[in-house]
GROMACS .gro file of C-alpha atoms in nm:
model
  221
    1MET     CA    1   2.206   1.217  -1.308
    2LYS     CA    2   2.255   0.861  -1.139
    3LEU     CA    3   2.000   0.617  -1.276
    4THR     CA    4   1.838   0.402  -0.967
    5TRP     CA    5   1.734   0.051  -1.073
    6TRP     CA    6   1.392   0.143  -1.137
    7LYS     CA    7   1.483   0.368  -1.361
    8TRP     CA    8   1.685   0.120  -1.585
    9LEU     CA    9   1.382  -0.128  -1.522
   10THR     CA   10   1.160   0.156  -1.697
   11ILE     CA   11   1.405   0.193  -2.002
   12ALA     CA   12   1.421  -0.196  -2.018
   13LEU     CA   13   1.041  -0.239  -2.026
   14LEU     CA   14   0.972   0.043  -2.264
   15LEU     CA   15   1.270  -0.088  -2.509
   16TYR     CA   16   1.100  -0.421  -2.482
   17THR     CA   17   0.750  -0.259  -2.541
   18VAL     CA   18   0.832  -0.083  -2.849
   19VAL     CA   19   1.046  -0.352  -3.004
   20MET     CA   20   0.822  -0.645  -2.927
   21GLY     CA   21   0.531  -0.439  -3.001
   22MET     CA   22   0.623  -0.366  -3.340
   23LEU     CA   23   0.781  -0.724  -3.420
   24SER     CA   24   0.619  -0.983  -3.230
   25GLU     CA   25   0.355  -1.206  -3.362
   26VAL     CA   26  -0.010  -1.114  -3.284
   27PRO     CA   27  -0.315  -1.335  -3.344
   28ARG     CA   28  -0.486  -1.276  -3.656
   29LEU     CA   29  -0.870  -1.141  -3.539
   30ALA     CA   30  -1.137  -1.032  -3.732
   31ILE     CA   31  -1.133  -0.635  -3.815
   32LEU     CA   32  -0.849  -0.559  -3.562
   33ASN     CA   33  -0.567  -0.743  -3.772
   34GLU     CA   34  -0.252  -0.589  -3.707
   35THR     CA   35  -0.382  -0.312  -3.505
   36ILE     CA   36  -0.418  -0.528  -3.211
   37ARG     CA   37  -0.073  -0.395  -3.163
   38ASN     CA   38  -0.205  -0.090  -3.018
   39LEU     CA   39  -0.315  -0.285  -2.722
   40TYR     CA   40   0.049  -0.217  -2.598
   41PHE     CA   41   0.029   0.170  -2.606
   42HIS     CA   42  -0.329   0.265  -2.607
   43VAL     CA   43  -0.460   0.071  -2.289
   44PRO     CA   44  -0.113   0.083  -2.072
   45MET     CA   45  -0.146   0.469  -2.130
   46TRP     CA   46  -0.468   0.444  -1.996
   47PHE     CA   47  -0.383   0.233  -1.671
   48GLY     CA   48  -0.074   0.488  -1.611
   49MET     CA   49  -0.312   0.779  -1.639
   50ILE     CA   50  -0.559   0.635  -1.385
   51LEU     CA   51  -0.286   0.548  -1.139
   52ILE     CA   52  -0.097   0.872  -1.169
   53LEU     CA   53  -0.390   1.075  -1.135
   54LEU     CA   54  -0.479   0.887  -0.816
   55VAL     CA   55  -0.122   0.965  -0.687
   56SER     CA   56  -0.240   1.325  -0.748
   57VAL     CA   57  -0.548   1.300  -0.574
   58VAL     CA   58  -0.376   1.100  -0.262
   59TYR     CA   59  -0.134   1.400  -0.232
   60SER     CA   60  -0.435   1.651  -0.268
   61ILE     CA   61  -0.573   1.495   0.010
   62LYS     CA   62  -0.230   1.491   0.208
   63TYR     CA   63  -0.196   1.867   0.148
   64LEU     CA   64  -0.553   1.934   0.283
   65ARG     CA   65  -0.436   1.765   0.607
   66ASN     CA   66  -0.096   1.871   0.607
   67PRO     CA   67  -0.049   2.187   0.409
   68LEU     CA   68   0.304   2.125   0.274
   69SER     CA   69   0.428   2.291  -0.043
   70ARG     CA   70   0.565   1.977  -0.147
   71ASN     CA   71   0.220   1.791  -0.126
   72ASP     CA   72   0.086   2.030  -0.332
   73ILE     CA   73   0.383   2.045  -0.613
   74ILE     CA   74   0.362   1.641  -0.632
   75ALA     CA   75  -0.015   1.654  -0.670
   76TYR     CA   76  -0.012   1.942  -0.952
   77GLU     CA   77   0.282   1.788  -1.145
   78SER     CA   78   0.100   1.438  -1.120
   79ALA     CA   79  -0.211   1.572  -1.245
   80LYS     CA   80  -0.002   1.716  -1.550
   81VAL     CA   81   0.153   1.394  -1.617
   82GLY     CA   82  -0.175   1.204  -1.605
   83ILE     CA   83  -0.336   1.459  -1.831
   84LEU     CA   84  -0.044   1.419  -2.089
   85PHE     CA   85  -0.080   1.031  -2.084
   86GLY     CA   86  -0.471   1.084  -2.092
   87VAL     CA   87  -0.411   1.270  -2.425
   88LEU     CA   88  -0.184   1.033  -2.566
   89GLY     CA   89  -0.438   0.755  -2.457
   90ILE     CA   90  -0.733   0.958  -2.669
   91VAL     CA   91  -0.460   1.020  -2.961
   92THR     CA   92  -0.383   0.655  -2.986
   93GLY     CA   93  -0.761   0.528  -2.942
   94MET     CA   94  -0.871   0.795  -3.207
   95GLU     CA   95  -0.584   0.595  -3.433
   96TRP     CA   96  -0.699   0.251  -3.341
   97ALA     CA   97  -1.088   0.372  -3.412
   98ARG     CA   98  -0.985   0.486  -3.749
   99PHE     CA   99  -0.893   0.153  -3.875
  100THR     CA  100  -1.171  -0.076  -3.690
  101TRP     CA  101  -1.450   0.176  -3.657
  102GLY     CA  102  -1.387   0.340  -3.973
  103GLU     CA  103  -1.346   0.719  -3.825
  104PHE     CA  104  -1.127   0.875  -3.596
  105TRP     CA  105  -1.431   0.999  -3.390
  106SER     CA  106  -1.763   0.832  -3.383
  107ASN     CA  107  -1.914   0.992  -3.040
  108ASP     CA  108  -1.878   0.647  -2.904
  109PRO     CA  109  -2.007   0.702  -2.552
  110LYS     CA  110  -1.636   0.560  -2.406
  111GLN     CA  111  -1.480   0.831  -2.637
  112ASN     CA  112  -1.698   1.118  -2.534
  113ALA     CA  113  -1.679   1.036  -2.133
  114SER     CA  114  -1.275   1.007  -2.187
  115ALA     CA  115  -1.321   1.369  -2.372
  116ILE     CA  116  -1.530   1.498  -2.101
  117GLY     CA  117  -1.301   1.323  -1.791
  118LEU     CA  118  -1.005   1.539  -1.980
  119LEU     CA  119  -1.169   1.870  -1.991
  120ILE     CA  120  -1.276   1.842  -1.638
  121TYR     CA  121  -0.879   1.817  -1.571
  122PHE     CA  122  -0.795   2.073  -1.827
  123ALA     CA  123  -1.020   2.283  -1.628
  124TYR     CA  124  -0.824   2.224  -1.316
  125LEU     CA  125  -0.523   2.340  -1.492
  126ILE     CA  126  -0.688   2.640  -1.569
  127LEU     CA  127  -0.811   2.723  -1.206
  128ARG     CA  128  -0.500   2.697  -1.078
  129GLY     CA  129  -0.399   2.956  -1.283
  130SER     CA  130  -0.655   3.206  -1.152
  131PHE     CA  131  -0.527   3.222  -0.828
  132GLN     CA  132  -0.200   3.453  -0.705
  133ASP     CA  133  -0.188   3.343  -0.335
  134HIS     CA  134  -0.004   3.017  -0.330
  135GLN     CA  135  -0.184   2.879  -0.024
  136GLN     CA  136  -0.552   2.995  -0.178
  137ARG     CA  137  -0.454   2.804  -0.490
  138ALA     CA  138  -0.310   2.493  -0.363
  139ARG     CA  139  -0.612   2.439  -0.121
  140ILE     CA  140  -0.886   2.511  -0.383
  141SER     CA  141  -0.690   2.318  -0.662
  142ALA     CA  142  -0.686   2.013  -0.385
  143VAL     CA  143  -1.062   2.039  -0.329
  144TYR     CA  144  -1.130   2.023  -0.703
  145ASN     CA  145  -0.868   1.761  -0.781
  146ILE     CA  146  -1.059   1.501  -0.528
  147PHE     CA  147  -1.396   1.554  -0.707
  148ALA     CA  148  -1.237   1.551  -1.080
  149PHE     CA  149  -1.119   1.204  -1.009
  150ALA     CA  150  -1.424   1.096  -0.857
  151ALA     CA  151  -1.601   1.210  -1.156
  152LEU     CA  152  -1.352   1.075  -1.391
  153ILE     CA  153  -1.397   0.684  -1.265
  154PRO     CA  154  -1.772   0.688  -1.350
  155LEU     CA  155  -1.713   0.833  -1.659
  156LEU     CA  156  -1.447   0.605  -1.783
  157PHE     CA  157  -1.589   0.282  -1.600
  158ILE     CA  158  -1.951   0.277  -1.520
  159LEU     CA  159  -2.172   0.530  -1.774
  160PRO     CA  160  -1.987   0.354  -2.105
  161ARG     CA  161  -2.110   0.002  -1.981
  162MET     CA  162  -2.477   0.129  -1.916
  163THR     CA  163  -2.508   0.210  -2.277
  164ASP     CA  164  -2.429   0.096  -2.625
  165SER     CA  165  -2.091   0.115  -2.706
  166LEU     CA  166  -1.841  -0.003  -2.976
  167HIS     CA  167  -1.560  -0.005  -2.690
  168PRO     CA  168  -1.451  -0.368  -2.590
  169GLY     CA  169  -1.562  -0.428  -2.245
  170ASN     CA  170  -1.862  -0.184  -2.267
  171GLY     CA  171  -2.219  -0.167  -2.373
  172GLY     CA  172  -2.237  -0.561  -2.389
  173ASN     CA  173  -1.884  -0.589  -2.575
  174PRO     CA  174  -1.676  -0.828  -2.416
  175GLY     CA  175  -1.299  -0.725  -2.305
  176PHE     CA  176  -1.010  -0.839  -2.483
  177ASN     CA  177  -0.939  -1.053  -2.159
  178SER     CA  178  -1.224  -1.267  -2.206
  179TYR     CA  179  -1.195  -1.419  -2.532
  180ASP     CA  180  -0.862  -1.326  -2.711
  181LEU     CA  181  -0.594  -1.184  -2.491
  182ASP     CA  182  -0.364  -1.519  -2.551
  183SER     CA  183  -0.039  -1.551  -2.392
  184ARG     CA  184   0.149  -1.387  -2.679
  185LEU     CA  185  -0.013  -1.068  -2.599
  186ARG     CA  186  -0.005  -1.090  -2.234
  187ALA     CA  187   0.375  -1.140  -2.252
  188VAL     CA  188   0.391  -0.783  -2.416
  189PHE     CA  189   0.090  -0.609  -2.257
  190TYR     CA  190   0.173  -0.654  -1.867
  191PRO     CA  191   0.524  -0.536  -1.904
  192ALA     CA  192   0.396  -0.245  -2.117
  193VAL     CA  193   0.164  -0.135  -1.856
  194LEU     CA  194   0.435  -0.149  -1.589
  195GLY     CA  195   0.663   0.044  -1.814
  196TRP     CA  196   0.439   0.320  -1.922
  197THR     CA  197   0.330   0.337  -1.566
  198LEU     CA  198   0.704   0.391  -1.411
  199LEU     CA  199   0.758   0.630  -1.714
  200GLY     CA  200   0.522   0.855  -1.554
  201VAL     CA  201   0.630   0.771  -1.229
  202TRP     CA  202   0.967   0.913  -1.332
  203MET     CA  203   0.834   1.206  -1.508
  204VAL     CA  204   0.638   1.309  -1.165
  205HIS     CA  205   0.982   1.276  -1.021
  206LEU     CA  206   1.195   1.507  -1.225
  207ARG     CA  207   0.923   1.773  -1.240
  208THR     CA  208   0.883   1.761  -0.883
  209ARG     CA  209   1.223   1.779  -0.818
  210LEU     CA  210   1.248   2.085  -1.056
  211GLU     CA  211   0.947   2.256  -0.914
  212VAL     CA  212   1.106   2.210  -0.547
  213LEU     CA  213   1.439   2.362  -0.659
  214LYS     CA  214   1.291   2.664  -0.857
  215GLN     CA  215   1.078   2.725  -0.525
  216ARG     CA  216   1.389   2.744  -0.288
  217PHE     CA  217   1.586   2.960  -0.556
  218TYR     CA  218   1.262   3.216  -0.537
  219GLU     CA  219   1.265   3.200  -0.184
  220ASN     CA  220   1.646   3.286  -0.136
  221ALA     CA  221   1.665   3.535  -0.399
   0.00000   0.00000   0.00000
């Protein structure tokens, strides 16, 4: 398999993120201390999740306008990769919470909203598995996918800001960017966001190619 320039860039960015994320100097902040390094993993994974799920929604809309099988495949594979990034984001967030908030899960509004958002997308996977007819499955899944993303955005970015929350940037707490995201953190954080997002795109690309090949094989069998 030939690696194009953006795939080499993905590898380079992720290697840079891991090495610098573990070894670079970070600011000594109260409570956070060395756990600030999770900023290079937890937050970029959520950025990647949102962008990849957005791609999924776009292709769901494209399928409803032009019901090509490829549009449905891209929407489905993007949703699965987005869900994977969401699970990784939850896990890394729980590990961060254990050190900064004292426990893995404290029923923080941001945590609860994130879990609800993932459950909505798990239901999307279950919904797809409940239909035998391909066109019916693709059409209903596309409609559900659009509503799932529309529900996810307020769950993650609006509702937690309307109540008390321990999470930075919510419930009156300032976000990192407003008080302590210095140049050292930015030098790793921004490449990390791009690297993790490109990894998700790469995964979607590979899975889409595989599913297209499988579909062609079954059609010609």
